[in-house]
CSV table of C-alpha atoms in Angstrom, one decimal:
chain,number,residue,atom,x,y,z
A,91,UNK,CA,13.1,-17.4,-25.5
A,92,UNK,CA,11.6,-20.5,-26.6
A,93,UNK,CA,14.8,-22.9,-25.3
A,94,UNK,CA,14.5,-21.0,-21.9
A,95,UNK,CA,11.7,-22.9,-20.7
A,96,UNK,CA,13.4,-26.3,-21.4
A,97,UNK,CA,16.2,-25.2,-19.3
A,98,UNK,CA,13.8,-23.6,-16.2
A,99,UNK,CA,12.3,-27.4,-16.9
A,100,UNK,CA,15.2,-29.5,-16.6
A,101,UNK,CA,18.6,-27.6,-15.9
A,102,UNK,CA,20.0,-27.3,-12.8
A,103,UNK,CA,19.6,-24.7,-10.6
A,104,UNK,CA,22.5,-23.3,-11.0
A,105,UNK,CA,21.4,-22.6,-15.1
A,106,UNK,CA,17.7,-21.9,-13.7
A,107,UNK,CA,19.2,-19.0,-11.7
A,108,UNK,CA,21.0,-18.3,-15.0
A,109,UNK,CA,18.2,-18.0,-17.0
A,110,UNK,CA,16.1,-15.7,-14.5
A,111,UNK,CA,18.9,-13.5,-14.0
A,112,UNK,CA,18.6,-12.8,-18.1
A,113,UNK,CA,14.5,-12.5,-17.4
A,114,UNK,CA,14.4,-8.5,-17.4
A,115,UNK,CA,16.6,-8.9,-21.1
A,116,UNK,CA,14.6,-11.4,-22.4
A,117,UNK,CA,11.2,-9.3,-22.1
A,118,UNK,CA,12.6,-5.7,-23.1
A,119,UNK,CA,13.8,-7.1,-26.2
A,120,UNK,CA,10.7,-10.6,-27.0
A,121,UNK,CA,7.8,-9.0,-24.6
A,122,UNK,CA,5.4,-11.5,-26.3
A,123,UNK,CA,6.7,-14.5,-26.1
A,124,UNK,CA,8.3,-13.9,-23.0
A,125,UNK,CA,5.1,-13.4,-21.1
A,126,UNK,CA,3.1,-16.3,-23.5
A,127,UNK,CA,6.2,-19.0,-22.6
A,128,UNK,CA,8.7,-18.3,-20.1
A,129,UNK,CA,6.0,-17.0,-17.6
A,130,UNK,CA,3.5,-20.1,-17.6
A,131,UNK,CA,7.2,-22.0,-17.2
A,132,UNK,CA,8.0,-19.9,-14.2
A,133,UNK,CA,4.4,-19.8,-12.4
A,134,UNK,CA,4.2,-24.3,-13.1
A,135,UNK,CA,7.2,-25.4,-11.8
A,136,UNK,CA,8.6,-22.4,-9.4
A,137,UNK,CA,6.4,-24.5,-6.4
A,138,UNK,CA,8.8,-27.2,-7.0
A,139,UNK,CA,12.2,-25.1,-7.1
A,140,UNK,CA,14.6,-24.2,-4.3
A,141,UNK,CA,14.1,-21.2,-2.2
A,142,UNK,CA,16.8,-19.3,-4.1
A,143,UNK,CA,15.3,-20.1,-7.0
A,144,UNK,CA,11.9,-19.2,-6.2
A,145,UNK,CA,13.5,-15.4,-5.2
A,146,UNK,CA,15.0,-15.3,-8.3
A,147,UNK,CA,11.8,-16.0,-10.1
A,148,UNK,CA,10.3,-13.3,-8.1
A,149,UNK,CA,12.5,-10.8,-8.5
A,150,UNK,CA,12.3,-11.9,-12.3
A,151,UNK,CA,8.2,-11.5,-11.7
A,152,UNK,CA,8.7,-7.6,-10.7
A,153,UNK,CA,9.1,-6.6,-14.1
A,154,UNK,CA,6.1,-7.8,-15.2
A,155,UNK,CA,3.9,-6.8,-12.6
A,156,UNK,CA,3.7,-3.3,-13.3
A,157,UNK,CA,3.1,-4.2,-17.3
A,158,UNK,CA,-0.5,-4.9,-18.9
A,159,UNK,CA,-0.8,-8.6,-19.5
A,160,UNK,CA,-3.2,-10.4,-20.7
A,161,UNK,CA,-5.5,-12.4,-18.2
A,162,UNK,CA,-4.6,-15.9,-18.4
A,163,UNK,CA,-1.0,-14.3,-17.3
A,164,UNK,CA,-2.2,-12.5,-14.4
A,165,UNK,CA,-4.6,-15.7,-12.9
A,166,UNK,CA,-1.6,-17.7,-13.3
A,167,UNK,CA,0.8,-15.7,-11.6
A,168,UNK,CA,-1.8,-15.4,-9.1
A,169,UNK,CA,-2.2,-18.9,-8.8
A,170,UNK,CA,2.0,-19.4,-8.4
A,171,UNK,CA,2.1,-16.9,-5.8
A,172,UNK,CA,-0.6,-18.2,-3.7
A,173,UNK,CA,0.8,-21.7,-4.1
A,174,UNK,CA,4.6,-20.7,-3.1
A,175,UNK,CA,2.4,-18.3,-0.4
A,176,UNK,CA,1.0,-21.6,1.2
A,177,UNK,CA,4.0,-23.5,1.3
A,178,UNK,CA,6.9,-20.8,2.6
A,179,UNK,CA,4.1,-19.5,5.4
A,180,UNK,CA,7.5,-16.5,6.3
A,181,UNK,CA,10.9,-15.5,5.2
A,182,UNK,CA,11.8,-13.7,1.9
A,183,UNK,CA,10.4,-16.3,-0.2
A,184,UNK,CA,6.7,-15.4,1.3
A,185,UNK,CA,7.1,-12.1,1.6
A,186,UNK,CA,8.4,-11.4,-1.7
A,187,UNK,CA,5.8,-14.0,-3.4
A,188,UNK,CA,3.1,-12.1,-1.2
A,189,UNK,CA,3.8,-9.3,-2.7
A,190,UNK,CA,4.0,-9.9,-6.3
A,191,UNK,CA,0.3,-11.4,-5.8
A,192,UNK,CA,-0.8,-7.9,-4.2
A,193,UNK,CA,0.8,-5.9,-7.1
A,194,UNK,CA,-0.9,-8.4,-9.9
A,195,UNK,CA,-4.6,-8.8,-8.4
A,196,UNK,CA,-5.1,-5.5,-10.1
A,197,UNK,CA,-5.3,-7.2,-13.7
A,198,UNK,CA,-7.2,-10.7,-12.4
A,199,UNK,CA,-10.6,-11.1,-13.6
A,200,UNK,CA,-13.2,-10.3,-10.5
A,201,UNK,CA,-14.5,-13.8,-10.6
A,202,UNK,CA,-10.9,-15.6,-10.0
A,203,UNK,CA,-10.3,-12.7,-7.0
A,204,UNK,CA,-13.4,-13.9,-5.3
A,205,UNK,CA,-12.5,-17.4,-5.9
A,206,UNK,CA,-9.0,-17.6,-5.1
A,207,UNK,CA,-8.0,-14.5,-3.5
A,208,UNK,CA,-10.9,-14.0,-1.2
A,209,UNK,CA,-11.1,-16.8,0.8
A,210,UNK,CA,-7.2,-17.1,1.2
A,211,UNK,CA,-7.2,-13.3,2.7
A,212,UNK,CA,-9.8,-14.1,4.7
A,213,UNK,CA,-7.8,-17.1,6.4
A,214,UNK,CA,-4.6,-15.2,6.6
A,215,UNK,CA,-6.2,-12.6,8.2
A,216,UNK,CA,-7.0,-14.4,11.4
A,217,UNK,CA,-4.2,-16.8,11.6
A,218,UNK,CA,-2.1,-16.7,14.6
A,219,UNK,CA,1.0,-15.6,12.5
A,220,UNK,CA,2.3,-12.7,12.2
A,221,UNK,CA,3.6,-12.8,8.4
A,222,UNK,CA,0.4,-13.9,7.3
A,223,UNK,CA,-1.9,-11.4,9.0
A,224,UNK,CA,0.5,-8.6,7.2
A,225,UNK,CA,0.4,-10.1,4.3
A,226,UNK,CA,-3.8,-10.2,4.4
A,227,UNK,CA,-3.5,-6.7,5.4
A,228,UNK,CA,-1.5,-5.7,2.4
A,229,UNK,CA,-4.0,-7.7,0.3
A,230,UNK,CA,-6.4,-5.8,1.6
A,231,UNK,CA,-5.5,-2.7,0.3
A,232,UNK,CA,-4.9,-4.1,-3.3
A,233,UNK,CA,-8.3,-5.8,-3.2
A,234,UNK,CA,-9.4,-2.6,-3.8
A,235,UNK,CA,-9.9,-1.9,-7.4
A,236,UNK,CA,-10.5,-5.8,-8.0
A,237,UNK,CA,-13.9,-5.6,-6.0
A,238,UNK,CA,-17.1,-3.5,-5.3
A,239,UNK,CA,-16.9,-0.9,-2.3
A,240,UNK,CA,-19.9,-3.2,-1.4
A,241,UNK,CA,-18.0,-6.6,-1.5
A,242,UNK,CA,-14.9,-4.9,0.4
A,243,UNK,CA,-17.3,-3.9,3.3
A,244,UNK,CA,-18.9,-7.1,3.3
A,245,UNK,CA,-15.7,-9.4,2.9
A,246,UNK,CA,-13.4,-7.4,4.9
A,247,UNK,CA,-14.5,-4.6,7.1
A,248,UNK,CA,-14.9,-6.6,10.1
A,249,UNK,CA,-11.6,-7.7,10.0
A,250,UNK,CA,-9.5,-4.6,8.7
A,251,UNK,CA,-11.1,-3.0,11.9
A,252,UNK,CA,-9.7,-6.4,14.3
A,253,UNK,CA,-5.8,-5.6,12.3
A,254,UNK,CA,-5.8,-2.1,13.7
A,255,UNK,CA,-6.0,-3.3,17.0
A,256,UNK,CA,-3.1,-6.2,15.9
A,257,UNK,CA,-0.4,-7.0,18.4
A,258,UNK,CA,2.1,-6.9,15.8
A,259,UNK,CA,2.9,-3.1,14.6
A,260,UNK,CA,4.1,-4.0,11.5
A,261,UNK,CA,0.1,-5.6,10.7
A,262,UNK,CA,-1.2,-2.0,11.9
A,263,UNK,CA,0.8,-0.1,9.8
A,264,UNK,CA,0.1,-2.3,7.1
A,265,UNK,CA,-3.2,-2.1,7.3
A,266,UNK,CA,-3.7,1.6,8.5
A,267,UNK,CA,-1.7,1.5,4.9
A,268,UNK,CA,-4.5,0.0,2.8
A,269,UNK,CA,-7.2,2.1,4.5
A,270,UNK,CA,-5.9,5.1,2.4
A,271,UNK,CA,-7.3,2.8,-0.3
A,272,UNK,CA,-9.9,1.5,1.2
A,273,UNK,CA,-11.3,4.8,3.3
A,274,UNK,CA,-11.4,6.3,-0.2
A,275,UNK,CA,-13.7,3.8,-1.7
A,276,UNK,CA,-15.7,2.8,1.3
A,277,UNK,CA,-19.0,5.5,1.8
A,278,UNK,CA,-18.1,7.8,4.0
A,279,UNK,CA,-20.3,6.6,6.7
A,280,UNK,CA,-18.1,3.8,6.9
A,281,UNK,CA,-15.2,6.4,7.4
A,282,UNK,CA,-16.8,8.4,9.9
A,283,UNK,CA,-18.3,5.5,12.0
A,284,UNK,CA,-15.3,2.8,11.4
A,285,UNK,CA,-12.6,3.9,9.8
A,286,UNK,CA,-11.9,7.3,11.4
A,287,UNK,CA,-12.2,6.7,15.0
A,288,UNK,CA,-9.6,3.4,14.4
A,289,UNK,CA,-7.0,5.6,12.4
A,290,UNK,CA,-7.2,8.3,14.6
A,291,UNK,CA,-6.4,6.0,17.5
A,292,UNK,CA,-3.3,4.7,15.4
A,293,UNK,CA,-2.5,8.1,15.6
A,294,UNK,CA,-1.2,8.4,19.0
A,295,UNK,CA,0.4,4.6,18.5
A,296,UNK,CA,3.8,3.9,20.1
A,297,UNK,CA,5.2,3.1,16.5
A,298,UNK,CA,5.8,6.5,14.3
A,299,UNK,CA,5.4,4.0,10.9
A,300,UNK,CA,2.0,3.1,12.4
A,301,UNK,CA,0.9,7.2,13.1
A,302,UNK,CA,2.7,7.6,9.5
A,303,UNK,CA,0.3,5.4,7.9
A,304,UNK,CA,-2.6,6.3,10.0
A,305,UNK,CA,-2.2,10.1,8.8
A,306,UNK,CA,-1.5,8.9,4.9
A,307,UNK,CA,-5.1,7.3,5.5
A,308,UNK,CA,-7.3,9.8,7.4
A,309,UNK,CA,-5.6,12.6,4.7
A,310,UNK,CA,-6.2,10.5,1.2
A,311,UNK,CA,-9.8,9.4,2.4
A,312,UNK,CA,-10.5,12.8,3.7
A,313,UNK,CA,-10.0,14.2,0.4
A,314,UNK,CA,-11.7,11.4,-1.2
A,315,UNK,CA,-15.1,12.6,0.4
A,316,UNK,CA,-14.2,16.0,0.5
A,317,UNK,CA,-17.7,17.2,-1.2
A,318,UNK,CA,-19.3,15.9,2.1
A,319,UNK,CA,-16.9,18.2,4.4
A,320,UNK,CA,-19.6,20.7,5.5
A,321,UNK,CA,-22.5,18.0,6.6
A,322,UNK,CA,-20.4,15.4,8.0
A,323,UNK,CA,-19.6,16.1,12.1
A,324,UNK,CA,-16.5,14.9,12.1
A,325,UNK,CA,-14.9,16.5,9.3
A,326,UNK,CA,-15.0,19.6,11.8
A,327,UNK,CA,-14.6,18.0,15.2
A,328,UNK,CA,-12.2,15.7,14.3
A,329,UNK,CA,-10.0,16.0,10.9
A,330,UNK,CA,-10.2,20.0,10.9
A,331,UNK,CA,-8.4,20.1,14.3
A,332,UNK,CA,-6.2,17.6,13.4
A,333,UNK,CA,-5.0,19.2,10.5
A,334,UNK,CA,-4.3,22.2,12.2
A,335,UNK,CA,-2.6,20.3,15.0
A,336,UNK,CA,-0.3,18.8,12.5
A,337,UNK,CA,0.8,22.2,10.6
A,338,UNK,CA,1.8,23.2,14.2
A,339,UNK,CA,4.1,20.6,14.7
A,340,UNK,CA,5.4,20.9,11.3
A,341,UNK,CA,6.2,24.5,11.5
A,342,UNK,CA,8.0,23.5,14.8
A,343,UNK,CA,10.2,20.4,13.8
A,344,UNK,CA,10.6,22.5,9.7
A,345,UNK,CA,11.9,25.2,11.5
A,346,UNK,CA,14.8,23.0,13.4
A,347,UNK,CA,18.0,21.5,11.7
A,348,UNK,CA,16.7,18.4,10.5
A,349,UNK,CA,20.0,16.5,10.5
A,350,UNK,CA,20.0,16.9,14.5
A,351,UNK,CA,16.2,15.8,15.0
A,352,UNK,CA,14.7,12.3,15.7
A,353,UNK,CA,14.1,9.4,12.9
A,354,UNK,CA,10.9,9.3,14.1
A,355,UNK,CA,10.3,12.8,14.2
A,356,UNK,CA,11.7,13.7,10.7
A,357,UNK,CA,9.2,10.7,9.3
A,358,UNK,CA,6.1,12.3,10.4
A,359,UNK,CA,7.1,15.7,9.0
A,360,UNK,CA,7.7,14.3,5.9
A,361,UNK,CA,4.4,12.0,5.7
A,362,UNK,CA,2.3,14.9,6.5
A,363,UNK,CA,4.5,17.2,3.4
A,364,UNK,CA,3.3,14.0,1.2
A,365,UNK,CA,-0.2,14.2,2.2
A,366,UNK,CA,-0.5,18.1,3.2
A,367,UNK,CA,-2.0,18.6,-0.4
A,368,UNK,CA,-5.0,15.9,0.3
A,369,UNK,CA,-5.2,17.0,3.8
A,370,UNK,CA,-5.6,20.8,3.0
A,371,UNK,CA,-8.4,20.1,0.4
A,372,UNK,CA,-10.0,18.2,2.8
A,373,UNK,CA,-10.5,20.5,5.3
A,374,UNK,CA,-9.9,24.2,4.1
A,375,UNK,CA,-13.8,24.4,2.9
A,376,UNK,CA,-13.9,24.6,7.2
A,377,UNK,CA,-11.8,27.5,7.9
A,378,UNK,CA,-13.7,30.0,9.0
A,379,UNK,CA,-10.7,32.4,10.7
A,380,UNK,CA,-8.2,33.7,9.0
A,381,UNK,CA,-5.8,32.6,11.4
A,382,UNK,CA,-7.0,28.9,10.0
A,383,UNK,CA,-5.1,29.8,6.9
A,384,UNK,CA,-2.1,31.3,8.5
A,385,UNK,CA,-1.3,28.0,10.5
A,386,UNK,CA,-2.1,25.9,7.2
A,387,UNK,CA,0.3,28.3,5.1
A,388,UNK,CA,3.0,28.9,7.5
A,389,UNK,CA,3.5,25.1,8.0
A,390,UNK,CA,3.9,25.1,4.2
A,391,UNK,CA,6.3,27.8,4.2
A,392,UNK,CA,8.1,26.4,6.9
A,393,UNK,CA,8.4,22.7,5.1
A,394,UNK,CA,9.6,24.9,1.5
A,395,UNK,CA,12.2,26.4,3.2
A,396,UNK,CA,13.5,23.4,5.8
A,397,UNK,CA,17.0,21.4,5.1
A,398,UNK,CA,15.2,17.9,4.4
A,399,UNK,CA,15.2,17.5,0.8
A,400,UNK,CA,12.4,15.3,0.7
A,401,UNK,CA,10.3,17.4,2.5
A,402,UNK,CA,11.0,20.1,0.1
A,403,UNK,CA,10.3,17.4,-2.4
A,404,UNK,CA,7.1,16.7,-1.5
A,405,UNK,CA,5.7,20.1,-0.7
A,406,UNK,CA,6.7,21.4,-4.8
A,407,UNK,CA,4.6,18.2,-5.2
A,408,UNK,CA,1.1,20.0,-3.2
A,409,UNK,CA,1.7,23.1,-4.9
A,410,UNK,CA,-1.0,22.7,-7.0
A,411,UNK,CA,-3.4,21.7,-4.5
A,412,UNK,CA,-2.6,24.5,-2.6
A,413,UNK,CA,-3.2,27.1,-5.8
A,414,UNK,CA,-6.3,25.3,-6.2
């Protein structure tokens, strides 16, 4: 470990390639010092590397995002990915970098996140490209346990509410992605006067991975503020009907041959078996006919017994939600 440095310093890139191809060894077997001196190596010098290099050195980066590291690690990694961020502006190279600085801002210290992260986001987010206003939407979401529900409405609601209307569907469905985190953090009279009446408009969006999103959202924030189900309005005029509305179509499309059905069609019915566990504690405080619980159980029997194993997957996974 402590000679890998001086070759990522002054090999070629041919032996730098090397060397990060060997990345996932050398940390399974010297964690320590692989994360106190191969990573500063990697985050210093990756800005000045080739762009194969630099997606090698994130791809080496991915095992140690998900692993607790201490935080001079994280603001430095944070620091390399913004950097390569700022000079690749699209292609792999940013995208991948992007996203090993949305998976690490959960271990940087609040006070680098509002200095470095912050502003950045808040550029991206209103540039006139479309990798970059992604990217600030997927930032957005991870932002999320780095800052105060009251510095993520203040920094960022104004803008998360400008990306659901984005040209681009891909920036939508990103951000109609972080709003499952943000929805659920946000008060819910944020939800119900912001949030809600955007996602619900994603829901009838041309693009089923937009509506996908859109539903993960309304569901996982739903449930979030699910103690507030029987005072807030819209819990029964909107997500109440909704909910029903979507066991319908599930029982319908569950009750097909799923090999024979649409893409698009096949990924809504399983988004809503992810999310039927959320949605269902959400709303069933509402039901006031039995025929409420009929169409909620029905669809569920329907999705148990359907030929799409990820469906079936992800219904054993809401089984406990449903008991409860």
């Amino acid at each position: 470990v402590a000679n890998a440095p001086l070759v990522l310093l002054d090999g070629s890139d041919l032996e730098r390639l090397a060397v990060l191809f060997q990345f996932p060894q050398f940390l399974e077997h010297c964690p320590n010092d692989t994360l106190s001196i191969m990573v500063p190596e990697i985050c210093r010098d990756a800005v000045r590397w080739k762009e194969d290099v630099q997606m090698a050195a994130a791809e080496a980066l991915y095992f140690v995002v998900n692993m607790e590291v201490p935080e001079a690690v994280a603001k430095r990694i944070c620091i390399a990915s913004l950097r390569i961020i700022q000079m690749s502006e699209s292609g792999d190279v940013f995208d991948a970098w992007g996203e090993i600085l949305s998976m690490m801002l959960p271990q940087v210290k609040r006070n680098d996140v509002l200095a470095l992260v912050v502003p950045a986001t808040k550029d991206r987010a209103s540039s006139d490209k479309v990798e970059s206003r992604r990217l600030a939407a997927r930032i957005i979401g991870s932002l999320n346990d780095a800052l105060t529900a009251e510095e993520v409405e203040e920094q960022f609601l104004d803008q998360a509410l400008t990306l659901c209307d984005d040209v681009d569907s891909s920036v939508r469905a990103m951000i109609a992605q972080s709003l499952a985190q943000v929805g659920s953090k946000l008060p819910l009279r944020i939800s119900e006067f912001h949030l809600w009446p955007k996602l619900e408009k994603l829901m009838l969006d041309e693009n089923a991975r937009v509506r996908a999103a859109a539903m993960r959202a309304i569901a996982k924030s739903g449930e979030a503020h699910r103690s507030d189900a029987q005072t807030s309005k819209l819990y029964r005029n909107m997500l109440l009907p909704m909910f029903l509305r979507e066991c319908s179509t599930a029982s319908k499309v569950a009750a097909q041959d799923l090999r024979t059905v649409d893409d698009d069609v096949y990924l809504m019915l399983e988004i809503f078996s992810e999310v039927y566990g959320y949605f269902l504690v959400a709303v069933c405080g509402l039901f006031q006919e039995d025929s409420d619980w009929t169409a909620a159980l029905n669809a569920l029997r329907r999705m148990v017994t359907c030929n799409g194993p990820t469906v079936r997957h992800w219904c054993a996974f809401n089984l406990p939600a449903v008991a409860s």
